[in-house]
């Protein structure tokens, strides 16, 4: 294990940002072009947004500006995400933030003028230009919460400032927070964010794993107060804006864009917390028994059930798994997979200053980009399949829809990604009769797909809800309070099955999703939908894949409820969630039975 400089990694393991801009000069020229278009729009649209024709001209100008702006922002964000410590990247990212705020300020009158129109005028514009229906529908939802034009302009001017907490969080985490080596039995081992989350957290040697957890937590603890202050600043700004705009609560404000109500949000958290906990406690006991652990601690929850049956895998071998495992999605999807490897859409490298975890960015008009830190562990097949699920979604949606219609609700966004994990697991299970391999696959579905999305992110959501409830009633939070809330959530879910050892309460510091609204709970929401669609596919329903492809192409033209319905799932009721939790329970039962079968043969 080592952490190398970005300049020392293999080119083929990095993504090709030249598909966005061939040179830095081209990037600078694009900014100049964008500024000219914005200036032209600011002049030509002033005073003309008074009827349907003026509204259409304003929306057309907005569309053109967004199409120009997205690759610029993507270039700045992707460059810094792989090397946060690079001064040039830092300045470029900050520069784009200032540019975006300046543009929003200059054009804030456009939205204000559109929302000042009677609803009938906006409806008329929809009839003339049906492709703008989605954009106008979202405007109409926003209409009751629009402020005076001068207030909107002032808020727009603070755009870069409002993004500051997230930027401070990343700077603290990936630039300032330097981890010293840790020692076990006199031997020294390297530590970093990516090394801990990609390797040490999964380490099968109990002494090393727990020592790594303690060392990692110790460094987090050094920065807990700064990180808590940063987070409190972020949520206080969200609360202030929600109040200014007249929302009843911060939850209503944040859920509006997701096109779901508080009932669906609360149901996801409450049902999983209560019904899934007994199943996951069985899984924790199975890990403890398989590893012969004296006690089961929070630091042990990510380890493989059978670590001797997790082969190493190369990047090129992962490509074959993607092609074979996702072949059911059709030729167009397979072509996208080939392009992602051939054209370097994926950044595999492990280097200092690189963002943790994995993500997919899908700039409209270009192609998706995927960030992952490749560890050569077999479970990376599931991580890569997950991110390629996002890529495939927007590859299809961006091609089928205009820029206003391409992006689906955050509530649905994790369904295509988790679907790919399920398809990959199904492929692996079908191609082996070996009990140990089957146990490895099923345990990976539990530990990677369901633990990560249905437990880790769900418990983050339960914690986040507690934080927002405090803020919504006028309170504030600090590090001791956040630690207390996180520990409460963990202890309630795991009961006396898992020891919530010191340091576990600091895991709230590790998640950037808290700076992205009510994001964490959407993982379980998306996985609920994808599990039910996967069950349709695996049962032999011949129309299931075709339906799913149409759902992906629909992008944001339908609500999450409508998208799920198109895929054959009714999320207006609790039943899909009950069924999904029961499915997880069945998988854990299979693990218990396979383990008993294997042990009798030893």
PDB file of N, CA and C in Angstrom, residues 3-14 82 347-352 354:
ATOM      1  N   UNK A   3       0.768   5.741  -1.265  1.00  0.00           N
ATOM      2  CA  UNK A   3       0.052   6.860  -1.857  1.00  0.00           C
ATOM      3  C   UNK A   3       1.043   7.633  -2.710  1.00  0.00           C
ATOM      4  N   UNK A   4       0.810   7.643  -4.036  1.00  0.00           N
ATOM      5  CA  UNK A   4       1.752   8.278  -4.952  1.00  0.00           C
ATOM      6  C   UNK A   4       1.249   9.648  -5.372  1.00  0.00           C
ATOM      7  N   UNK A   5       2.130  10.443  -5.958  1.00  0.00           N
ATOM      8  CA  UNK A   5       1.751  11.734  -6.489  1.00  0.00           C
ATOM      9  C   UNK A   5       0.964  11.543  -7.781  1.00  0.00           C
ATOM     10  N   UNK A   6       0.108  12.497  -8.089  1.00  0.00           N
ATOM     11  CA  UNK A   6      -0.689  12.421  -9.309  1.00  0.00           C
ATOM     12  C   UNK A   6       0.214  12.351 -10.547  1.00  0.00           C
ATOM     13  N   UNK A   7       1.328  13.044 -10.511  1.00  0.00           N
ATOM     14  CA  UNK A   7       2.234  13.089 -11.658  1.00  0.00           C
ATOM     15  C   UNK A   7       2.908  11.749 -11.936  1.00  0.00           C
ATOM     16  N   UNK A   8       2.840  10.823 -10.968  1.00  0.00           N
ATOM     17  CA  UNK A   8       3.512   9.537 -11.120  1.00  0.00           C
ATOM     18  C   UNK A   8       2.581   8.394 -11.521  1.00  0.00           C
ATOM     19  N   UNK A   9       1.283   8.655 -11.647  1.00  0.00           N
ATOM     20  CA  UNK A   9       0.359   7.569 -11.974  1.00  0.00           C
ATOM     21  C   UNK A   9       0.367   7.307 -13.475  1.00  0.00           C
ATOM     22  N   UNK A  10      -0.051   6.106 -13.864  1.00  0.00           N
ATOM     23  CA  UNK A  10      -0.090   5.706 -15.270  1.00  0.00           C
ATOM     24  C   UNK A  10      -1.199   6.454 -16.004  1.00  0.00           C
ATOM     25  N   UNK A  11      -0.874   7.014 -17.164  1.00  0.00           N
ATOM     26  CA  UNK A  11      -1.833   7.808 -17.936  1.00  0.00           C
ATOM     27  C   UNK A  11      -3.109   7.028 -18.230  1.00  0.00           C
ATOM     28  N   UNK A  12      -2.976   5.744 -18.573  1.00  0.00           N
ATOM     29  CA  UNK A  12      -4.135   4.942 -18.954  1.00  0.00           C
ATOM     30  C   UNK A  12      -5.110   4.748 -17.793  1.00  0.00           C
ATOM     31  N   UNK A  13      -4.631   4.979 -16.558  1.00  0.00           N
ATOM     32  CA  UNK A  13      -5.501   4.828 -15.390  1.00  0.00           C
ATOM     33  C   UNK A  13      -6.155   6.148 -15.001  1.00  0.00           C
ATOM     34  N   UNK A  14      -5.980   7.173 -15.822  1.00  0.00           N
ATOM     35  CA  UNK A  14      -6.591   8.481 -15.549  1.00  0.00           C
ATOM     36  C   UNK A  14      -7.641   8.792 -16.599  1.00  0.00           C
ATOM     37  N   UNK A  82      -9.426  15.015  -8.528  1.00  0.00           N
ATOM     38  CA  UNK A  82      -8.364  14.010  -8.550  1.00  0.00           C
ATOM     39  C   UNK A  82      -7.064  14.516  -7.938  1.00  0.00           C
ATOM     40  N   UNK A 347     -11.357   7.295 -14.077  1.00  0.00           N
ATOM     41  CA  UNK A 347     -10.110   7.572 -13.379  1.00  0.00           C
ATOM     42  C   UNK A 347      -9.921   6.514 -12.300  1.00  0.00           C
ATOM     43  N   UNK A 348      -9.019   5.560 -12.558  1.00  0.00           N
ATOM     44  CA  UNK A 348      -8.783   4.438 -11.654  1.00  0.00           C
ATOM     45  C   UNK A 348      -7.691   4.714 -10.626  1.00  0.00           C
ATOM     46  N   UNK A 349      -6.822   5.674 -10.899  1.00  0.00           N
ATOM     47  CA  UNK A 349      -5.580   5.847 -10.133  1.00  0.00           C
ATOM     48  C   UNK A 349      -5.824   6.107  -8.652  1.00  0.00           C
ATOM     49  N   UNK A 350      -4.868   5.639  -7.855  1.00  0.00           N
ATOM     50  CA  UNK A 350      -4.827   6.004  -6.425  1.00  0.00           C
ATOM     51  C   UNK A 350      -3.691   6.994  -6.254  1.00  0.00           C
ATOM     52  N   UNK A 351      -3.989   8.209  -5.874  1.00  0.00           N
ATOM     53  CA  UNK A 351      -2.929   9.194  -5.664  1.00  0.00           C
ATOM     54  C   UNK A 351      -3.289  10.142  -4.534  1.00  0.00           C
ATOM     55  N   UNK A 352      -2.287  10.796  -4.010  1.00  0.00           N
ATOM     56  CA  UNK A 352      -2.484  11.743  -2.918  1.00  0.00           C
ATOM     57  C   UNK A 352      -3.375  12.890  -3.374  1.00  0.00           C
ATOM     58  N   UNK A 354      -6.586  12.824  -3.940  1.00  0.00           N
ATOM     59  CA  UNK A 354      -7.746  12.430  -4.733  1.00  0.00           C
ATOM     60  C   UNK A 354      -8.963  12.287  -3.830  1.00  0.00           C
TER      61      UNK A 354
END
